mmCIF file of C-alpha atoms in Angstrom:
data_model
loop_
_atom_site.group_PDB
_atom_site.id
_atom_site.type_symbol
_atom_site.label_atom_id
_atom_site.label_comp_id
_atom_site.label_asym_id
_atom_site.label_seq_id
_atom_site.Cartn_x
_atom_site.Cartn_y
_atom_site.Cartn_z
ATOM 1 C CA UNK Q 1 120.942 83.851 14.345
ATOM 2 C CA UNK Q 2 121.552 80.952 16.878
ATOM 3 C CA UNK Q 3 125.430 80.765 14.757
ATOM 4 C CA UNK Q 4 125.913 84.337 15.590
ATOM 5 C CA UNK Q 5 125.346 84.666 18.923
ATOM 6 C CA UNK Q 6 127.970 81.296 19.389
ATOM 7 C CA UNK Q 7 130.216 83.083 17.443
ATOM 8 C CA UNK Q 8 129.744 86.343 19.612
ATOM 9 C CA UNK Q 9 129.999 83.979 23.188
ATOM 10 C CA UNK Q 10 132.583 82.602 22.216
ATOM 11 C CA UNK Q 11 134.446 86.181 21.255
ATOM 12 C CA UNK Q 12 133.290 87.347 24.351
ATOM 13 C CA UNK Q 13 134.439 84.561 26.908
ATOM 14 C CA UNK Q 14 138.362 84.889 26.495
ATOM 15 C CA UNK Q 15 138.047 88.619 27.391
ATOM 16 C CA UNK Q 16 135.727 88.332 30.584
ATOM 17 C CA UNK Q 17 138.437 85.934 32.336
ATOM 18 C CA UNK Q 18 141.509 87.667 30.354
ATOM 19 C CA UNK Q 19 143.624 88.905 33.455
ATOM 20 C CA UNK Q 20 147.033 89.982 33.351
ATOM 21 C CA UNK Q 21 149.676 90.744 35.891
ATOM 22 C CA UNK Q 22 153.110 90.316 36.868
ATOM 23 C CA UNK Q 23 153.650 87.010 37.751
ATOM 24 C CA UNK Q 24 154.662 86.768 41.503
ATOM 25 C CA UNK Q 25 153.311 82.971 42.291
ATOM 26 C CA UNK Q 26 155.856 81.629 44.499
ATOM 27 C CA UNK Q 27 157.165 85.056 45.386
ATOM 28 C CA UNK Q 28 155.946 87.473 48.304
ATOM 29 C CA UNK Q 29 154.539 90.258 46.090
ATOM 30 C CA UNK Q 30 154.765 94.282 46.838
ATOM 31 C CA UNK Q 31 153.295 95.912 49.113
ATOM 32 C CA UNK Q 32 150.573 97.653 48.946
ATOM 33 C CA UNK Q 33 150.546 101.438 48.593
ATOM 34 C CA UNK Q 34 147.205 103.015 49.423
ATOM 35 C CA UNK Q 35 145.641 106.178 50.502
ATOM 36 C CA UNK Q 36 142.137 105.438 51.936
ATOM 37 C CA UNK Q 37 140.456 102.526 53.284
ATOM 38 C CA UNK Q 38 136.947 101.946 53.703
ATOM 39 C CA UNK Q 39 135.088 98.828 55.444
ATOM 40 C CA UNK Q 40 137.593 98.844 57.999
ATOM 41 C CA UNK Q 41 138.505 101.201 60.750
ATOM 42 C CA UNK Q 42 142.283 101.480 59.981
ATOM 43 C CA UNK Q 43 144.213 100.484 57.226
ATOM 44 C CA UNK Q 44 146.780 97.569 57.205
ATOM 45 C CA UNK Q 45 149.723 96.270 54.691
ATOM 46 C CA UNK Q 46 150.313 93.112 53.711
ATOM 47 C CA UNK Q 47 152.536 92.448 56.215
ATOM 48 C CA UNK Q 48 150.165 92.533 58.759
ATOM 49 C CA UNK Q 49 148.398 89.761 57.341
ATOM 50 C CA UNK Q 50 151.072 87.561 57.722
ATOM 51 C CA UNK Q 51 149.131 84.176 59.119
ATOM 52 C CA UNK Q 52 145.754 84.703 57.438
ATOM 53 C CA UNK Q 53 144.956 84.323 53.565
ATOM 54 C CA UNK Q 54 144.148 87.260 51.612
ATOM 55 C CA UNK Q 55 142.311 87.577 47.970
ATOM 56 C CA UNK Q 56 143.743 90.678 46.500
ATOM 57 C CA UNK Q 57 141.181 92.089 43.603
ATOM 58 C CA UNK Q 58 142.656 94.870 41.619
ATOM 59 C CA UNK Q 59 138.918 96.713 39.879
ATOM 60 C CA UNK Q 60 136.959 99.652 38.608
ATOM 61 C CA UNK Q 61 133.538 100.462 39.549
ATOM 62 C CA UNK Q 62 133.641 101.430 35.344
ATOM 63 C CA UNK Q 63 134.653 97.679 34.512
ATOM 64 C CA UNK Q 64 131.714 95.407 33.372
ATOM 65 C CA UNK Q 65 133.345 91.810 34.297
ATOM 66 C CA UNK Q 66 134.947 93.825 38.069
ATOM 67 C CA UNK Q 67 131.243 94.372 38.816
ATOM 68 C CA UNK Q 68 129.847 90.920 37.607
ATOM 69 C CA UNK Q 69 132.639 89.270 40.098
ATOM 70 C CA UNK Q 70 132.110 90.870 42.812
ATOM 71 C CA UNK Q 71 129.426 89.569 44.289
ATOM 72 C CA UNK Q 72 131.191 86.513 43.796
ATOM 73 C CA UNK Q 73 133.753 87.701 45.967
ATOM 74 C CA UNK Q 74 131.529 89.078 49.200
ATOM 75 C CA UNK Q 75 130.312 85.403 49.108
ATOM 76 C CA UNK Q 76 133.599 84.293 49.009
ATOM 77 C CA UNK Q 77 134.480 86.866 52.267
ATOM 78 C CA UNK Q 78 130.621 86.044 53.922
ATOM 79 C CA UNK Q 79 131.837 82.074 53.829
ATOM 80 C CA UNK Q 80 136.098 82.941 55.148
ATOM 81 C CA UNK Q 81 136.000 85.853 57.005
ATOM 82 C CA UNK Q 82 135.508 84.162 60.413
ATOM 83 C CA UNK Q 83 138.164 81.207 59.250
ATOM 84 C CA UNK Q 84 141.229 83.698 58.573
ATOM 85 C CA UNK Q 85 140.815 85.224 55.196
ATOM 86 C CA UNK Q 86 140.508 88.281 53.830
ATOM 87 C CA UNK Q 87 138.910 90.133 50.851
ATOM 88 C CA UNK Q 88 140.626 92.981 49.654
ATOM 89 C CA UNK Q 89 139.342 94.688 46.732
ATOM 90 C CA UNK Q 90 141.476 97.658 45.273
ATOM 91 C CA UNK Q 91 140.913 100.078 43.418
ATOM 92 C CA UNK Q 92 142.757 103.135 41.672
ATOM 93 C CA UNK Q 93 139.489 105.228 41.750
ATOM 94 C CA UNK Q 94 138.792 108.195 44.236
ATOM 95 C CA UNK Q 95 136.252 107.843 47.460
ATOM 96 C CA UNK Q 96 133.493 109.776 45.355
ATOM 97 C CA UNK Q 97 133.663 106.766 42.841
ATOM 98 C CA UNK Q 98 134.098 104.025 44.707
ATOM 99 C CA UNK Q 99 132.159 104.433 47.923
ATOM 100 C CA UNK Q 100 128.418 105.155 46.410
ATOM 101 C CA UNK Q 101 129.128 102.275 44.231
ATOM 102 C CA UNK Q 102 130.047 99.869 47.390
ATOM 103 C CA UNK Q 103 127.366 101.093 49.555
ATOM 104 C CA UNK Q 104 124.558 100.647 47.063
ATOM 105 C CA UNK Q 105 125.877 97.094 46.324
ATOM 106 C CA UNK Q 106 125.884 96.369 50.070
ATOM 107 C CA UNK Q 107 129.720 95.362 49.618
ATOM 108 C CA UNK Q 108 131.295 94.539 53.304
ATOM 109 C CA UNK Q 109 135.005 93.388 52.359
ATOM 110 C CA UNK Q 110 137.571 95.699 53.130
ATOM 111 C CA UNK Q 111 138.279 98.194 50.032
ATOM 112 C CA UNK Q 112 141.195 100.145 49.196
ATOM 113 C CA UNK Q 113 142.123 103.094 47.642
ATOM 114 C CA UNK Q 114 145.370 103.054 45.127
ATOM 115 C CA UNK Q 115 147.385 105.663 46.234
ATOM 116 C CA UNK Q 116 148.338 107.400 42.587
ATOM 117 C CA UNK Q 117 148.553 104.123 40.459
ATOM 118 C CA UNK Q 118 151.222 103.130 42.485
ATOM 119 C CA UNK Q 119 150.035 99.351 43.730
ATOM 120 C CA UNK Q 120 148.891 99.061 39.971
ATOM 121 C CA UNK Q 121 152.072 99.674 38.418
ATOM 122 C CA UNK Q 122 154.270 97.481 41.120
ATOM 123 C CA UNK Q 123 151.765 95.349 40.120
ATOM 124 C CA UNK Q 124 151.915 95.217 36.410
ATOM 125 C CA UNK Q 125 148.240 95.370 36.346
ATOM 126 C CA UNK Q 126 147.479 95.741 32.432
ATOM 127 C CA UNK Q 127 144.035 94.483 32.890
ATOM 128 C CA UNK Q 128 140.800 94.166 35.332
ATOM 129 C CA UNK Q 129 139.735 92.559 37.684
ATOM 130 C CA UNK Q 130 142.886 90.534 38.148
ATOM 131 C CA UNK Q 131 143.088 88.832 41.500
ATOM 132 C CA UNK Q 132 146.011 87.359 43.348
ATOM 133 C CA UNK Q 133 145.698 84.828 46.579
ATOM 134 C CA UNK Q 134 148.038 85.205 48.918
ATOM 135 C CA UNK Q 135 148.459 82.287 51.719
ATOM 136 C CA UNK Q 136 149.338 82.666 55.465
ATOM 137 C CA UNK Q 137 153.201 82.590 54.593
ATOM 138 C CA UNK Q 138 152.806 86.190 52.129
ATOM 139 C CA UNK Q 139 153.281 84.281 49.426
ATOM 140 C CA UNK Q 140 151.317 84.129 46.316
ATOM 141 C CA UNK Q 141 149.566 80.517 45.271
ATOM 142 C CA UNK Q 142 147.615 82.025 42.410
ATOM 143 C CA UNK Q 143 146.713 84.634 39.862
ATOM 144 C CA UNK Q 144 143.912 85.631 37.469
ATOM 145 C CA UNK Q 145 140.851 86.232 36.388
ATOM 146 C CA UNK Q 146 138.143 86.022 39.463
ATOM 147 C CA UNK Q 147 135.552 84.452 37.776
ATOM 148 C CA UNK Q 148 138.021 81.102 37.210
ATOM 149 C CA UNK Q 149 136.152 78.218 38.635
ATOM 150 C CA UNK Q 150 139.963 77.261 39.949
ATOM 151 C CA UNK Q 151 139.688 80.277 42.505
ATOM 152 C CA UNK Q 152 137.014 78.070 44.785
ATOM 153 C CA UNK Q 153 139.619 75.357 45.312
ATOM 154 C CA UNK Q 154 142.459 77.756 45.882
ATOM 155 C CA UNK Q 155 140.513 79.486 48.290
ATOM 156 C CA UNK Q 156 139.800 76.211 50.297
ATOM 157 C CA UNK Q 157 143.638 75.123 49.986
ATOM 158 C CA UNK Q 158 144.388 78.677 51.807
ATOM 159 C CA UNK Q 159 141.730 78.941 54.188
ATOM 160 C CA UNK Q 160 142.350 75.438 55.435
ATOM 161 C CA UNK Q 161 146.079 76.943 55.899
ATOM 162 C CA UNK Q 162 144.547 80.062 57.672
ATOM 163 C CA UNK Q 163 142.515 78.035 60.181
ATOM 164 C CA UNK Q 164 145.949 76.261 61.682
ATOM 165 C CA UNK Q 165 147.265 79.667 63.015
ATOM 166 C CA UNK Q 166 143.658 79.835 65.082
ATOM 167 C CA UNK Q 167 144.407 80.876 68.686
ATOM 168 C CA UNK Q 168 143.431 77.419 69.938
ATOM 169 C CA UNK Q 169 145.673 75.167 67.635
ATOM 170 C CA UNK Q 170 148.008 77.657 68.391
ATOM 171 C CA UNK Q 171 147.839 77.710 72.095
ATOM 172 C CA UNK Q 172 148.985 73.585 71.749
ATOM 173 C CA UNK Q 173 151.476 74.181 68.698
ATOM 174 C CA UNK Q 174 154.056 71.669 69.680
ATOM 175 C CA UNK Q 175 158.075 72.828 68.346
ATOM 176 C CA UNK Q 176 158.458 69.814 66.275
ATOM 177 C CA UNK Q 177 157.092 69.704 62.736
ATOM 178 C CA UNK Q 178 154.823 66.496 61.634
ATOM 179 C CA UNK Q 179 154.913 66.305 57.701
ATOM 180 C CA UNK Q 180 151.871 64.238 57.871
ATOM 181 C CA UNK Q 181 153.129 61.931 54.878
ATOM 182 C CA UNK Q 182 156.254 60.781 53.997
ATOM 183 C CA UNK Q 183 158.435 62.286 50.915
ATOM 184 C CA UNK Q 184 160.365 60.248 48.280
ATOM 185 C CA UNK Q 185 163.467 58.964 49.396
ATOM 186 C CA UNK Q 186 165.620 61.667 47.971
ATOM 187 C CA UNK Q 187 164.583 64.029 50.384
ATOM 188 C CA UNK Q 188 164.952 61.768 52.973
ATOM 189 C CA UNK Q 189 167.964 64.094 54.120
ATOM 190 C CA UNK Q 190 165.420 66.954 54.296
ATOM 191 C CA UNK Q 191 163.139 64.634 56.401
ATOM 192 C CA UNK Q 192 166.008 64.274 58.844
ATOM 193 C CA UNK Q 193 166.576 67.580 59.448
ATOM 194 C CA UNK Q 194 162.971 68.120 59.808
ATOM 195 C CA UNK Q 195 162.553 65.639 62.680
ATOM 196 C CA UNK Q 196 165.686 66.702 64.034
ATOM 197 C CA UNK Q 197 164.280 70.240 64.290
ATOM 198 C CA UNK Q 198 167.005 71.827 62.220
ATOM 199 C CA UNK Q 199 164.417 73.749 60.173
ATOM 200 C CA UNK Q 200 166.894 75.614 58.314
ATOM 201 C CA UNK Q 201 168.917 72.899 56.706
ATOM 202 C CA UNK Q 202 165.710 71.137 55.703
ATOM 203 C CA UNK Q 203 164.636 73.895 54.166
ATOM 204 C CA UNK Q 204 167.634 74.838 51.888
ATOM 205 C CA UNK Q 205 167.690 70.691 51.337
ATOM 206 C CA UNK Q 206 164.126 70.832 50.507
ATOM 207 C CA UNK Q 207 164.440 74.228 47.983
ATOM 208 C CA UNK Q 208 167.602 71.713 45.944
ATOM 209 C CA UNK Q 209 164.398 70.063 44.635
ATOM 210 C CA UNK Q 210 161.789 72.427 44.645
ATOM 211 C CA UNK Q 211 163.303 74.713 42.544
ATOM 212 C CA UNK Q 212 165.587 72.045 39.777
ATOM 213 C CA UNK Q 213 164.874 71.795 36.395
ATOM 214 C CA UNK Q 214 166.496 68.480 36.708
ATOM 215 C CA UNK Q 215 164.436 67.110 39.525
ATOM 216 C CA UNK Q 216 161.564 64.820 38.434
ATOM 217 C CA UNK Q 217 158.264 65.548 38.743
ATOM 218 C CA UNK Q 218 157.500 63.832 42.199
ATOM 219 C CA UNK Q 219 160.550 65.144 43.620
ATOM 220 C CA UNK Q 220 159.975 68.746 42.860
ATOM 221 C CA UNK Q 221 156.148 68.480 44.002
ATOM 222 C CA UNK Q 222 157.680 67.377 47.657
ATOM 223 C CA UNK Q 223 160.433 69.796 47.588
ATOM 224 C CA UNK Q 224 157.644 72.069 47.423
ATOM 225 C CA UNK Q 225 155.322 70.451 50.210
ATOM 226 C CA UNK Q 226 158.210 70.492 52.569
ATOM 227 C CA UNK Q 227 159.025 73.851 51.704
ATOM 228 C CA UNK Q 228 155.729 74.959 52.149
ATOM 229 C CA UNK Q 229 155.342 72.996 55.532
ATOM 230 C CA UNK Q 230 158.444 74.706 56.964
ATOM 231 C CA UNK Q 231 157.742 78.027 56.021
ATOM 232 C CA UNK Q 232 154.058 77.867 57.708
ATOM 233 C CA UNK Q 233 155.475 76.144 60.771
ATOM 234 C CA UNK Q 234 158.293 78.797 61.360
ATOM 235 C CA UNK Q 235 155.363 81.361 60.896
ATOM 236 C CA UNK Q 236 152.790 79.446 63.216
ATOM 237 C CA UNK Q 237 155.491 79.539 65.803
ATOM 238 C CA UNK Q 238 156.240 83.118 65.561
ATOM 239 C CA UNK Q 239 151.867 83.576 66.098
ATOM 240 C CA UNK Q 240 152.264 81.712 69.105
ATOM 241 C CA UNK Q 241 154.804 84.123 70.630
ATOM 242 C CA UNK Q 242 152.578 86.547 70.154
ATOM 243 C CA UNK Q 243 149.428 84.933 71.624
ATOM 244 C CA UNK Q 244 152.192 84.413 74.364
ATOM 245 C CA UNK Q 245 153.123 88.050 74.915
ATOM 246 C CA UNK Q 246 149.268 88.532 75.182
ATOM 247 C CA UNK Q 247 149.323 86.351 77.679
ATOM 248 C CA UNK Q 248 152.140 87.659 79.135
ATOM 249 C CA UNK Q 249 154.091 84.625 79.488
ATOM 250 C CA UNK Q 250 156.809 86.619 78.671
ATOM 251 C CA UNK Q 251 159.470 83.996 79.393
ATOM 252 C CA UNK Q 252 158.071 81.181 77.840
ATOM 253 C CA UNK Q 253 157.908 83.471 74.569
ATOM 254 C CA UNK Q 254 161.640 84.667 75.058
ATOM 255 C CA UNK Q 255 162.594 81.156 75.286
ATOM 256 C CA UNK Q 256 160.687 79.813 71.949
ATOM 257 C CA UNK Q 257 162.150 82.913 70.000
ATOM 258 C CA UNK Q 258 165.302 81.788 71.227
ATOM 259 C CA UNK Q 259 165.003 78.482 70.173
ATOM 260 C CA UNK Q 260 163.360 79.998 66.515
ATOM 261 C CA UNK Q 261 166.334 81.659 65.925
ATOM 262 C CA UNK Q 262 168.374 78.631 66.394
ATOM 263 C CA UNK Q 263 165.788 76.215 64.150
ATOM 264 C CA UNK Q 264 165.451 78.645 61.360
ATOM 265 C CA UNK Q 265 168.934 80.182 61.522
ATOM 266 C CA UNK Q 266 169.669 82.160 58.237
ATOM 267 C CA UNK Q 267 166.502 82.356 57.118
ATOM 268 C CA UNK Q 268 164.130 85.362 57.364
ATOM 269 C CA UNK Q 269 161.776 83.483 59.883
ATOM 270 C CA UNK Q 270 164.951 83.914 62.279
ATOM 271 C CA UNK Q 271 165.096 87.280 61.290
ATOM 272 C CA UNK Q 272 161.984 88.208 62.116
ATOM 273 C CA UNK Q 273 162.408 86.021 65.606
ATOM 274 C CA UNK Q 274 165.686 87.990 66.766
ATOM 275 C CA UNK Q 275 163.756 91.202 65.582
ATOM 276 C CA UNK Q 276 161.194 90.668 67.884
ATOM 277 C CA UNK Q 277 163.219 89.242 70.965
ATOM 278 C CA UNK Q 278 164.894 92.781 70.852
ATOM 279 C CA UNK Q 279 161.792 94.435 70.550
ATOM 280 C CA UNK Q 280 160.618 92.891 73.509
ATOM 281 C CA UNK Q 281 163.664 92.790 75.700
ATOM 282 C CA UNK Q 282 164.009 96.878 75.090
ATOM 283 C CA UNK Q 283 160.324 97.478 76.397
ATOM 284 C CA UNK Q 284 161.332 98.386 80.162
ATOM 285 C CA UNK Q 285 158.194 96.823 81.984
ATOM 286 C CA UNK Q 286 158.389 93.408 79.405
ATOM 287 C CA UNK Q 287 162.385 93.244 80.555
ATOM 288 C CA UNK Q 288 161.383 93.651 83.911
ATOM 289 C CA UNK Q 289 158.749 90.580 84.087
ATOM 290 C CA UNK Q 290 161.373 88.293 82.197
ATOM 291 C CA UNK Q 291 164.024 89.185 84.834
ATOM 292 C CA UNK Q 292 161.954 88.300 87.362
ATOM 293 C CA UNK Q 293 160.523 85.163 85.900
ATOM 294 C CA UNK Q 294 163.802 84.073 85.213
ATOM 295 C CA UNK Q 295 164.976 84.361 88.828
ATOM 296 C CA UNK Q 296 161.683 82.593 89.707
ATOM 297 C CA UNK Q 297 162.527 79.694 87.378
ATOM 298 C CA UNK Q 298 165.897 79.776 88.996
ATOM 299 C CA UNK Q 299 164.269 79.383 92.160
ATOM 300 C CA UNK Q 300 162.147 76.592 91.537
ATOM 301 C CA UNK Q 301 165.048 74.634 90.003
ATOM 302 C CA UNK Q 302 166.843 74.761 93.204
ATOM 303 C CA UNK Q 303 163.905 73.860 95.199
ATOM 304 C CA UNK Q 304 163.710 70.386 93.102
ATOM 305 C CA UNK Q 305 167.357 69.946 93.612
ATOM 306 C CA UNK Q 306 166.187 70.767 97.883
ATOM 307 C CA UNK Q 307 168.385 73.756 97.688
ATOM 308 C CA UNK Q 308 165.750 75.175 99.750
ATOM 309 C CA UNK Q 309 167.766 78.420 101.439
ATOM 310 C CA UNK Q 310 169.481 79.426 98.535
ATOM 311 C CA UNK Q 311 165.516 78.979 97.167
ATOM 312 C CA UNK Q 312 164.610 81.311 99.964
ATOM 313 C CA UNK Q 313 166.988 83.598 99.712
ATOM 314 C CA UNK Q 314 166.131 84.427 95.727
ATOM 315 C CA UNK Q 315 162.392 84.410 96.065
ATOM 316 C CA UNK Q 316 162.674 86.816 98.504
ATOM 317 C CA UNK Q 317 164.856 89.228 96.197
ATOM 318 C CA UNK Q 318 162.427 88.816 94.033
ATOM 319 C CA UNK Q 319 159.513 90.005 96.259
ATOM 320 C CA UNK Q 320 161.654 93.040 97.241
ATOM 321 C CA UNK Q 321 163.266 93.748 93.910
ATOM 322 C CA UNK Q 322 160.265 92.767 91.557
ATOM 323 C CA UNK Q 323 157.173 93.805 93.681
ATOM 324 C CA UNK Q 324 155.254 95.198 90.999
ATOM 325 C CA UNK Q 325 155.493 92.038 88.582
ATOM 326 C CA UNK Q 326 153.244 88.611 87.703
ATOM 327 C CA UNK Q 327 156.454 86.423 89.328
ATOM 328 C CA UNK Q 328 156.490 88.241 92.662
ATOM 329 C CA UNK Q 329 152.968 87.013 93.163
ATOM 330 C CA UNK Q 330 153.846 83.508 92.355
ATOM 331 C CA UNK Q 331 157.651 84.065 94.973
ATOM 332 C CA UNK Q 332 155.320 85.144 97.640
ATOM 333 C CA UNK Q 333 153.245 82.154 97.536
ATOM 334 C CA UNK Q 334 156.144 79.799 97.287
ATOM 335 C CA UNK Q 335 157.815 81.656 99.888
ATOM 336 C CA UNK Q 336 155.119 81.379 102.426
ATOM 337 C CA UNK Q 337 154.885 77.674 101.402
ATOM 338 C CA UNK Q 338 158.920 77.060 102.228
ATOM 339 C CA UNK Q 339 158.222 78.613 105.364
ATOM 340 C CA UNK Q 340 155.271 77.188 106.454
ATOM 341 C CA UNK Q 341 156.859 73.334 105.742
ATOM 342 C CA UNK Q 342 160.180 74.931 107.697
ATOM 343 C CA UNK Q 343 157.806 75.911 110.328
ATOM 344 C CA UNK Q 344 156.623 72.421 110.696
ATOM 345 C CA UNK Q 345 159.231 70.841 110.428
ATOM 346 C CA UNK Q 346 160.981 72.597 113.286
ATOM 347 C CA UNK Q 347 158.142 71.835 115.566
ATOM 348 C CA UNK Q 348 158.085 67.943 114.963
ATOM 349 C CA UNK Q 349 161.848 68.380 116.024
ATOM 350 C CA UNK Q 350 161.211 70.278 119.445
ATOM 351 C CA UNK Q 351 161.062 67.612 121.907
ATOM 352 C CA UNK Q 352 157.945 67.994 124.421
ATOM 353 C CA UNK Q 353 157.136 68.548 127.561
ATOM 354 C CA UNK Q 354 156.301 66.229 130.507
ATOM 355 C CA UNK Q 355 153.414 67.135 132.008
ATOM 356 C CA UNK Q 356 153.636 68.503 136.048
ATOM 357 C CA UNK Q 357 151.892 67.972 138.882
ATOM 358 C CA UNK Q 358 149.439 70.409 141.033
ATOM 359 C CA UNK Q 359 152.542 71.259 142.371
ATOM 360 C CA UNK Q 360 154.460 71.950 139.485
ATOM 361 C CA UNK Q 361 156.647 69.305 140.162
ATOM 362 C CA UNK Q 362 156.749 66.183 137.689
ATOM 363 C CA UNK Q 363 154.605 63.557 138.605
ATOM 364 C CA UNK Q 364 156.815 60.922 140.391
ATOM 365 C CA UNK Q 365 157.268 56.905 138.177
ATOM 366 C CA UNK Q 366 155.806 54.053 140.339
#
């Protein structure tokens, strides 16, 4: 009895974590295609994620191993979701199916609806569950089955990832890249670049290795880490302009997509970067601000170099011409300042008078 129920196990354990999928590791995979979401308020592509981590589950509420991994993955969501990650758990039933089934579970990770197979079959999905992670860059680290012990580890690799593009590491995200370890010497050209800030030609230097057949072992693994550390930098930078715009330091984000697009030039980071300097530049009240902050940078470089009336004379266009913006406030300050010191200064230059007699007449010397 005890030989058949081995036998049996050990039938049964290659199908539980059989999962198969195209293979998109390295790769940004497709896009999702959905119809309904539930556990969230509004729906959202991949795209959108773009700086967290996502674990993508493709199940069936009709699938024995999709329901014995589940849970696995709410604890997996309970543990992340505050750290950048997110659970997404699709599947290519109907709401009538799926949403009894998630409610009586108590499932809280966002769940999607495949819109007519479509995500499936971009997907290759030939099996279920199958589960892809996804780091902060879109790309995908892993694949398979979700009840491989290897998913724990992956997750930590990604969340770790996720927690760097957190509003307050962010906030202090310095333009220069640290590697935080040094790389063989044939990538020492790479290196260069990197320290030099030319993102882009590190990164095609650091791909040469990455991607050879040729390349040895060690070489390859740090063509990928500097790959990898590129890619996430040029993203974390594009975060921070947005925290920026929030902010509305709408100069100061001009200004780093600027210098993006110059870093990453020819890749799809500077893309993205000129994409969204446009964007911002065509929003009337957004061009409006960085005009005016402009002129008020303008106007503070001249008062360092104690160009103080041509100072004058531009903070004051900007108080008449930019009334309604975040830079007039800060021209009308400095403007009362330059006059206030002018006002001084022409008094300490008045010479004063000597005091008169009863008489009114000057008090005679001895």
């Amino acid at each position: 009895m005890r030989s058949l129920m081995v036998i049996v196990f050990l039938f049964l354990v290659p199908l539980v974590l059989y999962a198969e999928g195209t293979n998109f590791v390295g790769q940004r995979p497709p896009e999702l295609q959905t119809k309904e979401w539930l556990n969230v308020e509004k729906g959202f592509k991949l795209a959108d994620l773009r700086g967290k981590a996502v674990v993508l589950d493709f199940w069936a509420t009709w699938c024995p191993p999709c329901r014995a991994t589940l849970p696995h993955l709410q604890t997996i969501w309970n543990e992340n979701k505050d750290k950048g990650l997110f659970v997404i758990a699709l599947s290519a039933e109907d709401r009538a199916q799926v949403e009894p089934f998630i409610k009586s579970n108590n499932f809280t990770f966002p769940v999607a609806l495949d819109d007519s197979m479509k995500t499936n079959r971009l997907y290759g999905i030939k099996s279920i569950p199958t589960t892809y992670v996804i780091n902060p860059i879109g790309k995908v680290v892993w694949q398979g089955h979700p009840g491989d012990k290897r998913l724990e580890e992956i997750v930590k690799q990604v969340v770790s990832e996720a927690e760097e593009f957190m509003p307050d590491k962010l906030s202090n995200l310095p333009f220069e890249l640290k590697l935080g370890r040094e790389v063989s010497k044939k990538l020492s050209t790479a290196q260069k670049y990197v320290e030099k800030n030319e993102f882009a030609k590190a990164l095609k230097e650091a791909e040469k290795f990455a991607n050879s057949e040729k390349a040895g072992e060690e070489e390859k693994k740090d063509g990928a880490f500097l790959v990898n550390r590129i890619e996430l930098h040029g993203e974390k930078l594009l975060k921070k302009v947005e925290l920026l715009i929030e902010k509305k330091s709408y100069l100061e984000a001009d200004e780093l997509l600027t210098a993006i697009e110059k870093s990453f030039s020819g890749t799809e980071i500077a893309k993205r970067a000129s994409e969204r300097q446009k964007k911002m530049q065509s929003d009337k009240t957004i061009s409006k601000e960085l005009t005016a902050a402009r002129l008020l940078k303008s106007a503070l470089e001249k008062i360092q170099n104690n160009k103080l009336d041509e100072a004058m004379e531009t903070l004051k266009k900007i108080t008449a011409d930019y009334a309604d913006t975040d830079a007039a406030k800060e021209a009308q300050k400095k403007l009362e300042e330059l006059q206030q010191g002018q006002s001084e200064e022409k008094s300490k230059e008045e010479p004063k008078e000597e005091p008169k007699g009863e008489s009114g007449a000057s008090p005679k010397k001895p």
